[in-house]
């Protein structure tokens, strides 16, 4: 019975490899089209950053942040980029967020890797959990192993969701810094307070694309 089992396993692995290669091909084509047509969008709204997910999320996932002064739709971008590339997109999610008042958008001085931490907080909004959340974020910032790029709270989409975008020199420096933070009593105390309001958390490592303003 072993040979057929091995044969089935080999076919399954080959199928997964082929599927991964096909998805990567779609992703590469999508990014090339994005790079070629991004000027249509940046003429109307500012591209803050564009990344591809490396760890912690679906593979072949693109994540980008745009800055808007209003809610106007860009018809040219939709007709010349989105509609022609629908065949390359498996799933799309859009949310309107705002930069929290106690944080400003920071642009790192050199290239690195980003970590996007997504927090689903309990109902009640920043009036309930905002101060505790801020203290937890600041506790990590004060250790100096990572830099805060921005903190965003959802306005339209899933409510009480917060995105924290971190910049690190490398994935290794991020891991070393996190290990250090777990042993710091100030971080432990601040995080322990904040998790009282936490429903769930997800972290992704993001790699900036060549055309991303945030590197």
Short mmCIF file of N, CA and C in Angstrom, two decimals, residues 32-181:
data_model
loop_
_atom_site.label_atom_id
_atom_site.label_comp_id
_atom_site.label_asym_id
_atom_site.label_seq_id
_atom_site.Cartn_x
_atom_site.Cartn_y
_atom_site.Cartn_z
N UNK A 32 3.07 44.39 -11.65
CA UNK A 32 3.56 45.09 -12.83
C UNK A 32 2.50 46.04 -13.37
N UNK A 33 1.25 45.58 -13.42
CA UNK A 33 0.17 46.45 -13.89
C UNK A 33 -0.07 47.61 -12.93
N UNK A 34 0.06 47.32 -11.65
CA UNK A 34 -0.11 48.36 -10.64
C UNK A 34 0.96 49.43 -10.82
N UNK A 35 2.20 49.01 -10.96
CA UNK A 35 3.31 49.95 -11.12
C UNK A 35 3.13 50.80 -12.38
N UNK A 36 2.64 50.18 -13.45
CA UNK A 36 2.48 50.88 -14.73
C UNK A 36 1.37 51.92 -14.67
N UNK A 37 0.33 51.63 -13.88
CA UNK A 37 -0.85 52.50 -13.88
C UNK A 37 -1.03 53.31 -12.60
N UNK A 38 -0.07 53.21 -11.67
CA UNK A 38 -0.26 53.85 -10.38
C UNK A 38 -0.37 55.37 -10.50
N UNK A 39 0.20 55.94 -11.57
CA UNK A 39 0.13 57.40 -11.75
C UNK A 39 -1.31 57.88 -11.93
N UNK A 40 -2.20 56.99 -12.42
CA UNK A 40 -3.60 57.37 -12.58
C UNK A 40 -4.25 57.62 -11.23
N UNK A 41 -3.79 56.86 -10.23
CA UNK A 41 -4.37 57.00 -8.90
C UNK A 41 -3.68 58.09 -8.10
N UNK A 42 -2.36 58.16 -8.18
CA UNK A 42 -1.64 59.16 -7.38
C UNK A 42 -1.91 60.58 -7.88
N UNK A 43 -2.50 60.71 -9.06
CA UNK A 43 -2.89 62.03 -9.54
C UNK A 43 -4.06 62.58 -8.72
N UNK A 44 -4.76 61.68 -8.03
CA UNK A 44 -5.95 62.09 -7.26
C UNK A 44 -5.81 61.83 -5.77
N UNK A 45 -5.01 60.84 -5.39
CA UNK A 45 -4.83 60.53 -3.98
C UNK A 45 -3.42 60.01 -3.74
N UNK A 46 -2.91 60.28 -2.56
CA UNK A 46 -1.52 59.95 -2.24
C UNK A 46 -1.37 58.49 -1.81
N UNK A 47 -0.41 57.80 -2.42
CA UNK A 47 -0.08 56.44 -2.01
C UNK A 47 0.88 56.52 -0.83
N UNK A 48 0.46 56.03 0.31
CA UNK A 48 1.30 56.06 1.50
C UNK A 48 2.31 54.93 1.47
N UNK A 49 1.84 53.73 1.13
CA UNK A 49 2.74 52.58 1.06
C UNK A 49 2.08 51.40 0.38
N UNK A 50 2.91 50.52 -0.17
CA UNK A 50 2.42 49.33 -0.85
C UNK A 50 3.35 48.17 -0.53
N UNK A 51 2.75 47.07 -0.05
CA UNK A 51 3.55 45.93 0.41
C UNK A 51 2.96 44.61 -0.10
N UNK A 52 3.78 43.57 -0.04
CA UNK A 52 3.29 42.21 -0.25
C UNK A 52 3.50 41.44 1.05
N UNK A 53 2.52 40.61 1.41
CA UNK A 53 2.59 39.87 2.67
C UNK A 53 3.64 38.77 2.56
N UNK A 54 4.51 38.69 3.56
CA UNK A 54 5.57 37.68 3.58
C UNK A 54 5.22 36.56 4.56
N UNK A 55 4.83 36.93 5.78
CA UNK A 55 4.45 35.95 6.79
C UNK A 55 3.24 36.46 7.56
N UNK A 56 2.41 35.53 8.06
CA UNK A 56 1.31 35.89 8.93
C UNK A 56 -0.01 36.16 8.25
N UNK A 57 -0.07 36.04 6.95
CA UNK A 57 -1.31 36.26 6.22
C UNK A 57 -1.36 35.37 4.99
N UNK A 58 -2.36 35.57 4.16
CA UNK A 58 -2.45 34.81 2.93
C UNK A 58 -1.28 35.14 2.02
N UNK A 59 -0.69 34.11 1.40
CA UNK A 59 0.38 34.37 0.46
C UNK A 59 -0.18 35.06 -0.78
N UNK A 60 0.70 35.73 -1.51
CA UNK A 60 0.29 36.48 -2.71
C UNK A 60 -0.79 37.51 -2.39
N UNK A 61 -0.60 38.19 -1.26
CA UNK A 61 -1.52 39.22 -0.82
C UNK A 61 -0.84 40.57 -0.90
N UNK A 62 -1.51 41.53 -1.52
CA UNK A 62 -1.00 42.90 -1.60
C UNK A 62 -1.75 43.75 -0.59
N UNK A 63 -1.01 44.62 0.07
CA UNK A 63 -1.61 45.50 1.07
C UNK A 63 -1.14 46.92 0.78
N UNK A 64 -2.07 47.85 0.63
CA UNK A 64 -1.67 49.23 0.36
C UNK A 64 -2.53 50.22 1.12
N UNK A 65 -1.93 51.37 1.42
CA UNK A 65 -2.59 52.43 2.18
C UNK A 65 -2.61 53.69 1.33
N UNK A 66 -3.79 54.30 1.22
CA UNK A 66 -3.96 55.54 0.45
C UNK A 66 -4.45 56.64 1.38
N UNK A 67 -4.03 57.84 1.11
CA UNK A 67 -4.48 59.01 1.86
C UNK A 67 -5.52 59.76 1.04
N UNK A 68 -6.67 60.03 1.65
CA UNK A 68 -7.76 60.73 0.97
C UNK A 68 -8.11 62.02 1.69
N UNK A 69 -8.40 63.05 0.90
CA UNK A 69 -8.93 64.28 1.46
C UNK A 69 -10.45 64.27 1.46
N UNK A 70 -11.04 63.38 0.63
CA UNK A 70 -12.49 63.24 0.58
C UNK A 70 -12.80 61.84 0.09
N UNK A 71 -14.08 61.53 -0.13
CA UNK A 71 -14.50 60.20 -0.51
C UNK A 71 -14.78 60.08 -2.01
N UNK A 72 -14.24 60.96 -2.80
CA UNK A 72 -14.49 60.93 -4.24
C UNK A 72 -13.93 59.66 -4.86
N UNK A 73 -14.67 59.11 -5.82
CA UNK A 73 -14.23 57.90 -6.52
C UNK A 73 -13.41 58.28 -7.75
N UNK A 74 -12.44 57.44 -8.08
CA UNK A 74 -11.58 57.67 -9.23
C UNK A 74 -12.01 56.76 -10.37
N UNK A 75 -12.82 57.29 -11.27
CA UNK A 75 -13.38 56.48 -12.35
C UNK A 75 -12.30 56.00 -13.31
N UNK A 76 -11.32 56.84 -13.62
CA UNK A 76 -10.25 56.46 -14.55
C UNK A 76 -9.45 55.28 -14.01
N UNK A 77 -9.14 55.30 -12.72
CA UNK A 77 -8.40 54.20 -12.10
C UNK A 77 -9.20 52.91 -12.17
N UNK A 78 -10.49 53.00 -11.92
CA UNK A 78 -11.33 51.81 -11.97
C UNK A 78 -11.40 51.22 -13.37
N UNK A 79 -11.56 52.09 -14.39
CA UNK A 79 -11.74 51.62 -15.76
C UNK A 79 -10.45 51.11 -16.39
N UNK A 80 -9.33 51.76 -16.08
CA UNK A 80 -8.08 51.40 -16.74
C UNK A 80 -7.23 50.40 -15.96
N UNK A 81 -7.49 50.26 -14.64
CA UNK A 81 -6.70 49.31 -13.87
C UNK A 81 -7.54 48.21 -13.23
N UNK A 82 -8.52 48.59 -12.41
CA UNK A 82 -9.24 47.59 -11.64
C UNK A 82 -10.02 46.62 -12.51
N UNK A 83 -10.81 47.14 -13.42
CA UNK A 83 -11.65 46.27 -14.25
C UNK A 83 -10.81 45.34 -15.13
N UNK A 84 -9.76 45.82 -15.83
CA UNK A 84 -8.95 44.90 -16.65
C UNK A 84 -8.22 43.85 -15.83
N UNK A 85 -8.01 44.08 -14.52
CA UNK A 85 -7.24 43.15 -13.70
C UNK A 85 -8.10 42.31 -12.76
N UNK A 86 -9.41 42.31 -12.96
CA UNK A 86 -10.28 41.54 -12.09
C UNK A 86 -9.94 40.05 -12.12
N UNK A 87 -9.48 39.55 -13.26
CA UNK A 87 -9.15 38.13 -13.38
C UNK A 87 -7.96 37.75 -12.52
N UNK A 88 -7.15 38.74 -12.13
CA UNK A 88 -5.96 38.47 -11.31
C UNK A 88 -6.24 38.60 -9.82
N UNK A 89 -7.44 39.09 -9.46
CA UNK A 89 -7.78 39.36 -8.07
C UNK A 89 -8.73 38.29 -7.56
N UNK A 90 -8.33 37.59 -6.51
CA UNK A 90 -9.18 36.55 -5.91
C UNK A 90 -10.14 37.16 -4.89
N UNK A 91 -9.65 38.13 -4.11
CA UNK A 91 -10.45 38.74 -3.06
C UNK A 91 -9.92 40.14 -2.78
N UNK A 92 -10.82 41.07 -2.50
CA UNK A 92 -10.43 42.44 -2.21
C UNK A 92 -11.22 42.95 -1.02
N UNK A 93 -10.54 43.61 -0.10
CA UNK A 93 -11.18 44.22 1.06
C UNK A 93 -10.72 45.67 1.16
N UNK A 94 -11.66 46.56 1.43
CA UNK A 94 -11.34 47.98 1.57
C UNK A 94 -11.95 48.51 2.86
N UNK A 95 -11.20 49.33 3.56
CA UNK A 95 -11.68 49.96 4.78
C UNK A 95 -11.26 51.42 4.78
N UNK A 96 -12.08 52.24 5.39
CA UNK A 96 -11.73 53.64 5.62
C UNK A 96 -11.25 53.75 7.06
N UNK A 97 -10.02 54.24 7.24
CA UNK A 97 -9.47 54.40 8.58
C UNK A 97 -8.97 55.84 8.75
N UNK A 98 -8.75 56.21 9.99
CA UNK A 98 -8.13 57.51 10.24
C UNK A 98 -6.90 57.32 11.12
N UNK A 99 -5.94 58.20 10.96
CA UNK A 99 -4.75 58.20 11.80
C UNK A 99 -5.15 58.71 13.18
N UNK A 100 -4.84 57.95 14.22
CA UNK A 100 -5.28 58.35 15.56
C UNK A 100 -4.62 59.67 15.95
N UNK A 101 -5.29 60.49 16.76
CA UNK A 101 -4.80 61.84 17.07
C UNK A 101 -3.42 61.88 17.73
N UNK A 102 -3.05 60.83 18.47
CA UNK A 102 -1.79 60.86 19.19
C UNK A 102 -0.62 60.30 18.39
N UNK A 103 -0.84 60.07 17.10
CA UNK A 103 0.19 59.49 16.26
C UNK A 103 0.25 60.23 14.93
N UNK A 104 1.45 60.43 14.42
CA UNK A 104 1.61 60.98 13.08
C UNK A 104 2.30 59.95 12.19
N UNK A 105 2.07 60.07 10.89
CA UNK A 105 2.66 59.12 9.96
C UNK A 105 4.15 59.39 9.83
N UNK A 106 4.96 58.37 10.08
CA UNK A 106 6.41 58.50 10.05
C UNK A 106 6.97 57.77 8.84
N UNK A 107 7.94 58.39 8.19
CA UNK A 107 8.61 57.77 7.05
C UNK A 107 10.04 57.41 7.47
N UNK A 108 10.37 56.13 7.55
CA UNK A 108 11.71 55.71 7.96
C UNK A 108 12.78 56.26 7.02
N UNK A 109 13.97 56.46 7.57
CA UNK A 109 15.06 57.04 6.79
C UNK A 109 15.77 56.04 5.89
N UNK A 110 15.52 54.75 6.09
CA UNK A 110 16.15 53.73 5.26
C UNK A 110 15.21 52.55 5.08
N UNK A 111 15.59 51.65 4.19
CA UNK A 111 14.73 50.52 3.88
C UNK A 111 14.72 49.50 5.02
N UNK A 112 13.63 48.76 5.10
CA UNK A 112 13.52 47.73 6.12
C UNK A 112 12.32 46.84 5.83
N UNK A 113 11.84 46.17 6.84
CA UNK A 113 10.63 45.36 6.72
C UNK A 113 9.59 45.93 7.67
N UNK A 114 8.33 45.71 7.34
CA UNK A 114 7.24 46.25 8.12
C UNK A 114 6.46 45.12 8.79
N UNK A 115 5.89 45.45 9.90
CA UNK A 115 4.98 44.54 10.58
C UNK A 115 3.64 45.25 10.75
N UNK A 116 2.59 44.61 10.28
CA UNK A 116 1.25 45.15 10.46
C UNK A 116 0.55 44.32 11.53
N UNK A 117 0.28 44.95 12.65
CA UNK A 117 -0.44 44.29 13.74
C UNK A 117 -1.88 44.76 13.72
N UNK A 118 -2.81 43.82 13.60
CA UNK A 118 -4.23 44.13 13.56
C UNK A 118 -4.87 43.71 14.87
N UNK A 119 -5.54 44.65 15.52
CA UNK A 119 -6.18 44.39 16.81
C UNK A 119 -7.68 44.59 16.69
N UNK A 120 -8.44 43.57 17.00
CA UNK A 120 -9.89 43.72 17.11
C UNK A 120 -10.21 43.94 18.58
N UNK A 121 -10.64 45.16 18.90
CA UNK A 121 -10.90 45.53 20.29
C UNK A 121 -12.38 45.34 20.63
N UNK A 122 -12.68 45.33 21.91
CA UNK A 122 -14.06 45.17 22.36
C UNK A 122 -14.89 46.41 22.00
N UNK A 123 -16.20 46.26 21.84
CA UNK A 123 -17.06 47.40 21.55
C UNK A 123 -16.93 48.48 22.62
N UNK A 124 -17.02 49.72 22.17
CA UNK A 124 -16.91 50.84 23.10
C UNK A 124 -16.03 51.94 22.54
N UNK A 125 -15.15 51.58 21.59
CA UNK A 125 -14.33 52.58 20.94
C UNK A 125 -13.19 53.06 21.81
N UNK A 126 -12.40 54.03 21.28
CA UNK A 126 -11.26 54.57 22.01
C UNK A 126 -11.61 55.17 23.38
N UNK A 127 -12.86 55.59 23.56
CA UNK A 127 -13.25 56.11 24.86
C UNK A 127 -13.12 55.05 25.95
N UNK A 128 -13.25 53.78 25.55
CA UNK A 128 -13.15 52.66 26.50
C UNK A 128 -11.72 52.16 26.62
N UNK A 129 -11.08 51.86 25.47
CA UNK A 129 -9.78 51.18 25.49
C UNK A 129 -8.63 52.01 24.93
N UNK A 130 -8.90 53.24 24.48
CA UNK A 130 -7.89 54.03 23.80
C UNK A 130 -6.64 54.33 24.63
N UNK A 131 -6.82 54.73 25.89
CA UNK A 131 -5.68 55.09 26.73
C UNK A 131 -4.79 53.87 27.01
N UNK A 132 -5.41 52.75 27.31
CA UNK A 132 -4.65 51.53 27.59
C UNK A 132 -3.90 51.07 26.34
N UNK A 133 -4.55 51.17 25.19
CA UNK A 133 -3.92 50.76 23.94
C UNK A 133 -2.72 51.66 23.64
N UNK A 134 -2.90 52.95 23.83
CA UNK A 134 -1.82 53.91 23.59
C UNK A 134 -0.62 53.61 24.48
N UNK A 135 -0.86 53.30 25.75
CA UNK A 135 0.24 52.99 26.66
C UNK A 135 1.00 51.74 26.22
N UNK A 136 0.26 50.74 25.70
CA UNK A 136 0.92 49.52 25.24
C UNK A 136 1.80 49.79 24.03
N UNK A 137 1.31 50.59 23.11
CA UNK A 137 2.10 50.94 21.93
C UNK A 137 3.33 51.74 22.32
N UNK A 138 3.14 52.74 23.17
CA UNK A 138 4.25 53.59 23.59
C UNK A 138 5.30 52.79 24.36
N UNK A 139 4.89 51.76 25.09
CA UNK A 139 5.85 50.95 25.83
C UNK A 139 6.83 50.27 24.88
N UNK A 140 6.33 49.78 23.73
CA UNK A 140 7.20 49.17 22.72
C UNK A 140 8.09 50.24 22.08
N UNK A 141 7.52 51.40 21.78
CA UNK A 141 8.28 52.48 21.15
C UNK A 141 9.44 52.90 22.04
N UNK A 142 9.19 53.01 23.34
CA UNK A 142 10.20 53.51 24.26
C UNK A 142 11.41 52.58 24.40
N UNK A 143 11.25 51.31 24.05
CA UNK A 143 12.39 50.39 24.11
C UNK A 143 13.37 50.66 22.97
N UNK A 144 12.89 51.23 21.87
CA UNK A 144 13.77 51.65 20.79
C UNK A 144 14.17 50.60 19.79
N UNK A 145 13.64 49.39 19.89
CA UNK A 145 14.04 48.33 18.95
C UNK A 145 13.27 48.40 17.63
N UNK A 146 12.19 49.16 17.61
CA UNK A 146 11.34 49.28 16.43
C UNK A 146 10.86 50.72 16.32
N UNK A 147 10.36 51.09 15.15
CA UNK A 147 9.83 52.44 14.94
C UNK A 147 8.37 52.35 14.54
N UNK A 148 7.59 53.26 15.11
CA UNK A 148 6.16 53.30 14.81
C UNK A 148 5.93 54.10 13.55
N UNK A 149 5.35 53.48 12.53
CA UNK A 149 5.06 54.17 11.27
C UNK A 149 3.68 54.81 11.29
N UNK A 150 2.71 54.18 11.97
CA UNK A 150 1.38 54.77 12.03
C UNK A 150 0.41 53.88 12.78
N UNK A 151 -0.60 54.49 13.37
CA UNK A 151 -1.68 53.77 14.05
C UNK A 151 -3.00 54.24 13.45
N UNK A 152 -3.81 53.31 12.98
CA UNK A 152 -5.04 53.64 12.25
C UNK A 152 -6.23 52.94 12.90
N UNK A 153 -7.34 53.66 13.00
CA UNK A 153 -8.58 53.13 13.58
C UNK A 153 -9.66 53.15 12.52
N UNK A 154 -10.42 52.07 12.41
CA UNK A 154 -11.43 51.97 11.35
C UNK A 154 -12.57 52.95 11.58
N UNK A 155 -12.96 53.58 10.48
CA UNK A 155 -14.14 54.45 10.47
C UNK A 155 -15.28 53.75 9.76
N UNK A 156 -14.97 53.09 8.62
CA UNK A 156 -15.94 52.28 7.88
C UNK A 156 -15.31 50.92 7.64
N UNK A 157 -16.04 49.88 7.97
CA UNK A 157 -15.54 48.51 7.92
C UNK A 157 -15.87 47.86 9.25
N UNK A 158 -15.08 46.90 9.66
CA UNK A 158 -15.28 46.26 10.97
C UNK A 158 -14.96 47.28 12.06
N UNK A 159 -15.88 47.51 12.94
CA UNK A 159 -15.71 48.54 13.97
C UNK A 159 -14.74 48.07 15.05
N UNK A 160 -14.14 49.05 15.72
CA UNK A 160 -13.22 48.80 16.83
C UNK A 160 -12.00 47.97 16.40
N UNK A 161 -11.57 48.18 15.18
CA UNK A 161 -10.37 47.52 14.69
C UNK A 161 -9.26 48.57 14.59
N UNK A 162 -8.07 48.21 15.05
CA UNK A 162 -6.93 49.12 15.03
C UNK A 162 -5.77 48.46 14.31
N UNK A 163 -5.14 49.21 13.41
CA UNK A 163 -3.95 48.73 12.70
C UNK A 163 -2.74 49.51 13.22
N UNK A 164 -1.70 48.78 13.60
CA UNK A 164 -0.45 49.40 14.02
C UNK A 164 0.63 48.96 13.04
N UNK A 165 1.24 49.93 12.37
CA UNK A 165 2.27 49.65 11.37
C UNK A 165 3.63 49.98 11.96
N UNK A 166 4.46 48.94 12.07
CA UNK A 166 5.81 49.07 12.63
C UNK A 166 6.86 48.94 11.53
N UNK A 167 7.98 49.62 11.71
CA UNK A 167 9.13 49.47 10.82
C UNK A 167 10.28 48.85 11.60
N UNK A 168 10.96 47.89 10.97
CA UNK A 168 12.12 47.26 11.57
C UNK A 168 13.24 47.16 10.53
N UNK A 169 14.47 47.17 11.00
CA UNK A 169 15.59 47.04 10.08
C UNK A 169 15.56 45.70 9.35
N UNK A 170 15.16 44.65 10.04
CA UNK A 170 15.07 43.32 9.46
C UNK A 170 14.12 42.48 10.29
N UNK A 171 13.76 41.32 9.75
CA UNK A 171 12.90 40.40 10.50
C UNK A 171 13.64 39.88 11.74
N UNK A 172 14.95 39.71 11.63
CA UNK A 172 15.73 39.23 12.77
C UNK A 172 15.80 40.25 13.89
N UNK A 173 15.98 41.54 13.53
CA UNK A 173 16.03 42.58 14.56
C UNK A 173 14.68 42.73 15.23
N UNK A 174 13.62 42.52 14.47
CA UNK A 174 12.27 42.57 15.04
C UNK A 174 12.10 41.45 16.06
N UNK A 175 12.53 40.23 15.69
CA UNK A 175 12.39 39.09 16.59
C UNK A 175 13.19 39.29 17.87
N UNK A 176 14.41 39.81 17.74
CA UNK A 176 15.25 40.06 18.91
C UNK A 176 14.64 41.13 19.81
N UNK A 177 14.08 42.18 19.19
CA UNK A 177 13.45 43.24 19.96
C UNK A 177 12.21 42.76 20.68
N UNK A 178 11.41 41.95 20.01
CA UNK A 178 10.21 41.40 20.64
C UNK A 178 10.58 40.54 21.85
N UNK A 179 11.63 39.74 21.70
CA UNK A 179 12.07 38.90 22.80
C UNK A 179 12.48 39.77 24.00
N UNK A 180 13.16 40.87 23.71
CA UNK A 180 13.57 41.80 24.76
C UNK A 180 12.35 42.43 25.43
N UNK A 181 11.35 42.78 24.62
CA UNK A 181 10.16 43.44 25.17
C UNK A 181 9.38 42.52 26.10
#
